[in-house]
Coordinates of C-alpha atoms in Angstrom, one line a residue:
X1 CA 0.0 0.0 0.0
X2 CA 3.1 2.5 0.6
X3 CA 4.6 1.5 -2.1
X4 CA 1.6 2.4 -4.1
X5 CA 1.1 5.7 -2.6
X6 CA 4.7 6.4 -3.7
X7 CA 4.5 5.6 -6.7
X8 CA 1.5 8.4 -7.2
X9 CA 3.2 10.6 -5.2
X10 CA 6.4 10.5 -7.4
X11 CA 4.2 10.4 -10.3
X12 CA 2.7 13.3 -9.5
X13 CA 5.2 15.5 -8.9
X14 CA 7.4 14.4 -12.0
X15 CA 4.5 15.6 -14.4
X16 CA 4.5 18.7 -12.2
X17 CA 8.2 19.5 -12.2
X18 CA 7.4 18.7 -16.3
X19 CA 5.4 21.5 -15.9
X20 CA 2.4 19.1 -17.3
X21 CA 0.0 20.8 -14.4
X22 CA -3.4 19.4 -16.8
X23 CA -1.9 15.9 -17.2
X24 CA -1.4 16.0 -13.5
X25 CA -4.7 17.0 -13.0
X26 CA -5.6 14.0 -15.9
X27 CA -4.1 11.7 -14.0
X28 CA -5.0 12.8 -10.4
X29 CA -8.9 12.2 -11.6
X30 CA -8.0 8.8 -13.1
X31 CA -7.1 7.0 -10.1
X32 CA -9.2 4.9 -8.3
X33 CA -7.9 6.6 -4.3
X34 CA -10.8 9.0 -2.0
X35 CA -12.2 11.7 -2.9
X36 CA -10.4 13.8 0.0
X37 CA -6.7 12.3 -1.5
X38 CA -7.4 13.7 -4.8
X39 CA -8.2 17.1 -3.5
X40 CA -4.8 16.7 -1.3
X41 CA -3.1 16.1 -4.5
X42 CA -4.6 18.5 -6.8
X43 CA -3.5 20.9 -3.9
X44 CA 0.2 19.7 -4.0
X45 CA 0.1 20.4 -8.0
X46 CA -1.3 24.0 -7.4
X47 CA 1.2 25.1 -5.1
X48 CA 4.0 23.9 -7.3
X49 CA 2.5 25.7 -10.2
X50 CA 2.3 28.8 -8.1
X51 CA 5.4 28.7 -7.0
X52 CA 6.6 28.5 -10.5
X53 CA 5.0 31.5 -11.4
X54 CA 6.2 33.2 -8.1
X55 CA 9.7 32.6 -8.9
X56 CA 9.1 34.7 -12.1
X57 CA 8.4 37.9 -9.6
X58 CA 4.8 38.5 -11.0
X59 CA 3.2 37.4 -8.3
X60 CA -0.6 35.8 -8.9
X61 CA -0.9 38.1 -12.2
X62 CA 1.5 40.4 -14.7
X63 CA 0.7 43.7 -13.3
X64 CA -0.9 45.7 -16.3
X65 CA 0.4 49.1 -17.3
X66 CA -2.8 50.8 -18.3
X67 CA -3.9 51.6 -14.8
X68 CA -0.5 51.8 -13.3
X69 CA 0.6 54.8 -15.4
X70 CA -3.1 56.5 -15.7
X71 CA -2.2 56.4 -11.7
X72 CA 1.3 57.8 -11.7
X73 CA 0.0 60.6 -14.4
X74 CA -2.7 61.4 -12.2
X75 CA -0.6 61.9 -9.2
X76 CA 1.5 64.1 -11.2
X77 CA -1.3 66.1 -12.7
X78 CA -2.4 66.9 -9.0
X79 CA 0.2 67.5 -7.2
X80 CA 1.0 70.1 -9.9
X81 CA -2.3 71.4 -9.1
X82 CA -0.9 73.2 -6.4
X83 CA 1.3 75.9 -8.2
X84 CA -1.7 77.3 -9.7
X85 CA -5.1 79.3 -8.4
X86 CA -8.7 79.0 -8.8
X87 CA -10.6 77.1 -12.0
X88 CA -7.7 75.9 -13.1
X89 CA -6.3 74.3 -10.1
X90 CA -9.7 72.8 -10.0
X91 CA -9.5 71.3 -13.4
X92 CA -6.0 70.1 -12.6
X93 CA -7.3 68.0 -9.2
X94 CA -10.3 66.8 -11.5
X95 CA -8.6 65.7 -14.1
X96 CA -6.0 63.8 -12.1
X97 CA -8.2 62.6 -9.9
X98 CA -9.9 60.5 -13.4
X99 CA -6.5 59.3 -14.3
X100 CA -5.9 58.4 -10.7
X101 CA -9.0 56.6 -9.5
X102 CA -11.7 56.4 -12.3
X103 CA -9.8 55.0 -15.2
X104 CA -7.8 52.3 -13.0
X105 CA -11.6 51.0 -11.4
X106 CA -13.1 51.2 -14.9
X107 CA -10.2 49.4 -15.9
X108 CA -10.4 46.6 -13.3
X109 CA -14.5 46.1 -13.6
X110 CA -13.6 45.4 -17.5
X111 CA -10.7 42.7 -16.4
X112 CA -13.1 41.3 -13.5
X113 CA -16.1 40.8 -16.1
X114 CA -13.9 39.0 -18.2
X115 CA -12.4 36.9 -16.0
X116 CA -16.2 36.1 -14.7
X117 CA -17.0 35.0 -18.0
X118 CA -14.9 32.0 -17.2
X119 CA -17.4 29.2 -17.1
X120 CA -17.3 27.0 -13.5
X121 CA -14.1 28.9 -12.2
X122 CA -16.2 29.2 -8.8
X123 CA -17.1 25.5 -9.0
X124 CA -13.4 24.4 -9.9
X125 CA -12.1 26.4 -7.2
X126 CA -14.4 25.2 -4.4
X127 CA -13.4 21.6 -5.1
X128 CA -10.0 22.0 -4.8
X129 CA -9.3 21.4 -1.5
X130 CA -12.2 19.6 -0.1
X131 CA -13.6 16.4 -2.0
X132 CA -17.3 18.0 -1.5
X133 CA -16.8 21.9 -2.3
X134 CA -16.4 24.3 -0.4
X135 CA -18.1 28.5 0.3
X136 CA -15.3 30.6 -0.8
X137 CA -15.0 33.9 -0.4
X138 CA -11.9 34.6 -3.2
X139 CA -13.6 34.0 -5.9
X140 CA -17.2 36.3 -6.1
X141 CA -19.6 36.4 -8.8
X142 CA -20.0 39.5 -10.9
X143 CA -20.4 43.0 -9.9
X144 CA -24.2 43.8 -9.7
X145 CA -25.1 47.0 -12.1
X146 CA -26.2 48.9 -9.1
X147 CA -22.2 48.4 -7.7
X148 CA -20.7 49.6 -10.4
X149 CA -23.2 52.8 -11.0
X150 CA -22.7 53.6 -7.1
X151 CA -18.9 53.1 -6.7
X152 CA -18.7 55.7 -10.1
X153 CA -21.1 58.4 -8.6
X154 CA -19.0 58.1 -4.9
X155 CA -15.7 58.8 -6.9
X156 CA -17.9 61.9 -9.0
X157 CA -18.6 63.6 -5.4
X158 CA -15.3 63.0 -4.2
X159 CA -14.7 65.3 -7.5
X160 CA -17.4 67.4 -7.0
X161 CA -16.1 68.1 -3.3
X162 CA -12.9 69.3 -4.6
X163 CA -14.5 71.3 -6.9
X164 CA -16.5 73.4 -4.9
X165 CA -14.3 75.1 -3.0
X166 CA -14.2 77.3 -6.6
X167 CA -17.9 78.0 -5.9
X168 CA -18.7 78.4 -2.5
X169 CA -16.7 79.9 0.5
X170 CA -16.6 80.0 4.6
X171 CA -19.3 77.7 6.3
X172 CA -21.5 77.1 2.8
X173 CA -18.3 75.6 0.8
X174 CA -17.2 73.3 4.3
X175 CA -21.2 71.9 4.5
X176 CA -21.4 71.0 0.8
X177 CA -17.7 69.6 0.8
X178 CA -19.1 67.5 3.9
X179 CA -22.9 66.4 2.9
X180 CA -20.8 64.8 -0.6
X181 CA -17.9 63.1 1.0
X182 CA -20.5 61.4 3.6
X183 CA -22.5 60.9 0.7
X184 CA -19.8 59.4 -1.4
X185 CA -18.5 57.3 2.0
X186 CA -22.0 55.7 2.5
X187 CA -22.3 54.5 -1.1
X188 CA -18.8 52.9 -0.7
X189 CA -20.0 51.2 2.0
X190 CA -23.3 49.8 0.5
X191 CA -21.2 48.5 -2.3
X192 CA -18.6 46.7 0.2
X193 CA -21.8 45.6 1.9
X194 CA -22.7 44.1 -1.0
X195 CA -19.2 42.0 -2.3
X196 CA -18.7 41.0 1.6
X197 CA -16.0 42.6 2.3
X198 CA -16.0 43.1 5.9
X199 CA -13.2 44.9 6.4
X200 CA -14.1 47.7 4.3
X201 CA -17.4 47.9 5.8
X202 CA -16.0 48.9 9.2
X203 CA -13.8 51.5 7.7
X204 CA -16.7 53.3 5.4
X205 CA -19.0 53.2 8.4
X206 CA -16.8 54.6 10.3
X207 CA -16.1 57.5 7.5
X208 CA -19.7 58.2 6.9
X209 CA -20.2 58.6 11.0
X210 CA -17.5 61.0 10.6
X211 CA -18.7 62.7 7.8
X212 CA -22.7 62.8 9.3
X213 CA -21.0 64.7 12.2
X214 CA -18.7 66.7 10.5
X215 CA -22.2 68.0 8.4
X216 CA -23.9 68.7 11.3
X217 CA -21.2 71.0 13.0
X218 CA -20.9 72.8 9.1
X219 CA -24.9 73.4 9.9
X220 CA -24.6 74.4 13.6
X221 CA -22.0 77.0 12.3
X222 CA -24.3 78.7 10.1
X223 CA -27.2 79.2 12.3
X224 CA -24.8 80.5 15.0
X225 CA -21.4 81.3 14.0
X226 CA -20.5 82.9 16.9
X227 CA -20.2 79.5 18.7
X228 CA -18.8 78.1 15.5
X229 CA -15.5 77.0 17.3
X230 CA -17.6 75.1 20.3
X231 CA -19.6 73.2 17.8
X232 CA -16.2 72.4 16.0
X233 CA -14.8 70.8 19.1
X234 CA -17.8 68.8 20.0
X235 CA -18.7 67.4 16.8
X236 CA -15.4 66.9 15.0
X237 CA -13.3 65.7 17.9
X238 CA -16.0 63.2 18.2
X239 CA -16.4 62.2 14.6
X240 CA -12.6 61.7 14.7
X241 CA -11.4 59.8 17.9
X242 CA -13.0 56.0 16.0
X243 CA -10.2 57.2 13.2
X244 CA -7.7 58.1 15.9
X245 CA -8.0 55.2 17.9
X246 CA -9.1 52.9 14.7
X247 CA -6.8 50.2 16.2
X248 CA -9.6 49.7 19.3
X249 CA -12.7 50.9 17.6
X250 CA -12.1 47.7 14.7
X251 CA -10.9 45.2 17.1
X252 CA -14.1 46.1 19.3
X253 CA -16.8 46.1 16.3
X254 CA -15.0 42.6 15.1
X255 CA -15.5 41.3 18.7
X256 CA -18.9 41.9 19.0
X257 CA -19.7 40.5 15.4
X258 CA -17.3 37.6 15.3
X259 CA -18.8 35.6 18.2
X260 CA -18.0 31.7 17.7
X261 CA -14.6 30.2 17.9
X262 CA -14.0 27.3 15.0
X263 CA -10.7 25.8 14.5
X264 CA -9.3 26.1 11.2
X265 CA -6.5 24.1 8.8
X266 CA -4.2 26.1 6.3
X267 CA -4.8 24.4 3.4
X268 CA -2.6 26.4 1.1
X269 CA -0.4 29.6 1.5
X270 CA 0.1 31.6 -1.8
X271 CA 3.2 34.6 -1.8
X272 CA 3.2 37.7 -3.7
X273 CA 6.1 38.2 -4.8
X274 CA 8.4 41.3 -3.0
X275 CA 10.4 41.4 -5.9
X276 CA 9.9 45.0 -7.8
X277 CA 11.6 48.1 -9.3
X278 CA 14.6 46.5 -9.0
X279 CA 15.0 45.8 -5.5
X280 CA 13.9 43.7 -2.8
X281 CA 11.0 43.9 -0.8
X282 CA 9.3 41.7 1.8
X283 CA 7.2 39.0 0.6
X284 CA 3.3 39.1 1.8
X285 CA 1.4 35.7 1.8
X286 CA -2.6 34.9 1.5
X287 CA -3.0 31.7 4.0
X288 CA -6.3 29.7 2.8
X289 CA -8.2 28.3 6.5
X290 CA -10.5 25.8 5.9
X291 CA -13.1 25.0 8.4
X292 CA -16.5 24.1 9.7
X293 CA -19.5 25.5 10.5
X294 CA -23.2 24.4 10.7
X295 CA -22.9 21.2 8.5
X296 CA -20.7 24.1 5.9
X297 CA -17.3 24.2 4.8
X298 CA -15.7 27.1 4.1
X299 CA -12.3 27.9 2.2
X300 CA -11.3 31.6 3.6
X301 CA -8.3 33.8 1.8
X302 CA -7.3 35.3 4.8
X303 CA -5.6 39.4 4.5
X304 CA -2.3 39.9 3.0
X305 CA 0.2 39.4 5.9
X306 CA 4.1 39.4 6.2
X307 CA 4.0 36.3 8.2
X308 CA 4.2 32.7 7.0
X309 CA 1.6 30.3 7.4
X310 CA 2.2 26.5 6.6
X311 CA 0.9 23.8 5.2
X312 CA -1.5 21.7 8.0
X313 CA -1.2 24.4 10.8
X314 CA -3.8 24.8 12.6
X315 CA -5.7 28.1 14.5
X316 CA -8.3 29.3 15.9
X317 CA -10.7 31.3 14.1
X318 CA -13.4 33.7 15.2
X319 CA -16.4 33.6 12.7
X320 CA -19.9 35.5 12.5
X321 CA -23.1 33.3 12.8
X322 CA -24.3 36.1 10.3
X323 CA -21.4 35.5 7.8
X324 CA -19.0 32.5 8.2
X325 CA -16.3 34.5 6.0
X326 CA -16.7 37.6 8.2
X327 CA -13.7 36.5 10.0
X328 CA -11.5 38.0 13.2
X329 CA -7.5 36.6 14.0
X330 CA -6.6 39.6 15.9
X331 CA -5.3 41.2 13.2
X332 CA -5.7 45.1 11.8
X333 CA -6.3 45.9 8.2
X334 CA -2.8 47.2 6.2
X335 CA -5.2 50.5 5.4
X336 CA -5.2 51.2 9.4
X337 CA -2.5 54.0 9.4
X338 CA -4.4 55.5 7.1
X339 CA -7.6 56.0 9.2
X340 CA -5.2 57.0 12.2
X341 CA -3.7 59.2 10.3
X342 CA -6.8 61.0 9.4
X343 CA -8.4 61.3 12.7
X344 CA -4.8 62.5 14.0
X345 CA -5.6 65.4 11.5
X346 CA -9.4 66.0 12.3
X347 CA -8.9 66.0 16.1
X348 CA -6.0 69.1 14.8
X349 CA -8.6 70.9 12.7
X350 CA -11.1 70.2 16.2
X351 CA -8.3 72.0 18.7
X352 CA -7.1 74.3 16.1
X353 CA -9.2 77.5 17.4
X354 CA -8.5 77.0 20.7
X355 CA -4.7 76.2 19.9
X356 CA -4.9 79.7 18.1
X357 CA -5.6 81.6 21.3

């Protein structure tokens, strides 16, 4: 019997070293062994063809250049923005604000369409480490219409926010630049509702709490302005402390919705690659957790992290009843310092009359 399961073994990774990934597959399918050995198998012949393409340094895909340099031209085009006045530094931010964000998302819905097009790419995926299938959350169907339409319109009052500070002035211009971020924020979040991406839903919630009380204080001002500074303290230095302290305000919203502890295998652990503009940079790796829940199994691509996960370790996972891919492993999203960093900013702009006394 272990002379048997040798020879497949060696088999197996012969055609694989060959490069001959399908035949692999071909021959995987052929034998007459469990279902459960066959996904174990196919798993060893997807890590060696990943790791093949790893060691070209382009990571899961070829990074495109289309939406790469519409981003580094965009950049450009607004920070040169600020050496000129008025309408036309307003046309400069607009315009590079297109190249930055709009043409890269159009650019990535188009690439995501096609690659939904695939036929039973969900169904190949979810069999590929369990014998029965699996819920992933790595592979999601298509963007509905309503997605796409909302995720435009939030990046057009982004725009429209920096462009009204050409039209309106003092406590008008701050309320309108507030009602369309918190606008903007709260579609963003419907639409990460929507794709599941928990994450993401914490962070635009937060934002559009921020914004709602940031709009109120810009209203507050304008029916008494002589208290303007008072309002400013009350409502901005609250709206910013979940963004200051995002560290505690995420771990405490994933506590209370992650609520059942499951214990979870890695099943795989992909890299992306740190190799890039010709030098080095730490790998990141995507560890894949399957695990249990209510009769379900789920395959989860956990975040991007800088640490290692191998083959057949085992964890403990905390899941939501609600969700089972809404997942919690005491670990912060790489975006944090970007929330901190605003709040450290709006709790400034809060103190900043008082400071000026």
């Amino acid at each position: 019997m272990d002379y048997e399961r040798n020879w497949i073994l060696d088999k197996v990774y012969d055609l694989a070293d060959q490069k001959k990934y399908d035949e692999a597959r071909k021959f995987i399918a052929d034998l007459t062994i469990p279902a459960d050995e066959k996904a174990r198998l196919n798993m060893h012949v997807w890590q060696i063809q990943q790791k093949e393409v790893d060691s070209h340094g382009k990571g899961f895909d070829k990074i495109p250049m289309t939406p790469v340099i519409s981003m580094i031209l965009g950049f450009v085009v607004i920070c040169s923005a600020f050496f000129f006045k008025d309408t036309l530094q307003t046309v400069l931010v607009t315009v590079g604000l297109i190249m930055a964000g709009v043409i890269p998302a159009i650019y990535c819905f188009i690439e995501k369409r096609r690659i939904n097009k695939t036929s039973g790419k969900y169904e190949t995926e979810s069999h590929r480490y369990v014998k029965e299938g699996a819920d992933i959350n790595y592979v999601k169907p298509e963007a509905p219409a309503w997605v796409v339409g909302f995720t435009i319109l939030g990046v057009g009052l982004i725009i429209g926010a920096m462009a009204v500070t050409n039209v309106l002035k003092g406590a008008y211009e701050r309320l309108a630049i507030c009602a369309m971020l918190t606008a903007a924020f709260v579609l963003f979040f419907l639409c990460c509702k929507n794709r599941r991406r928990h994450d993401s839903v914490i962070s635009m919630k937060l934002l559009a709490v921020c914004g709602v009380l940031y709009t109120i204080f810009s209203i507050s001002a304008i029916f008494d302005p002589a208290n303007e500074k008072y309002y400013g303290l009350i409502f901005c230095s609250f709206g910013a402390m979940p963004l200051l302290l995002y560290p505690v305000t995420f771990a405490f919203i994933k506590r209370k919705q992650c609520t059942v502890k499951v214990e979870a295998e890695c099943v795989d652990c992909t890299i992306v690659s740190g190799l890039g503009g010709g030098r080095r940079l730490p790998d990141r790796y995507y560890a894949f957790w399957k695990y249990s829940y209510e009769g379900v199994t789920y395959v989860h691509r956990d975040m991007a992290s800088y640490k290692k996960t191998e083959f057949g370790e085992f964890t403990e996972l905390f899941i939501a009843p609600s969700d089972p891919h809404n997942v919690y492993r005491r670990k912060l999203p790489i975006t944090s310092s970007i929330y901190i960093a605003a709040g450290f900013f709006m709790t400034v702009y809060a103190f900043l009359p008082f400071i000026g006394q």
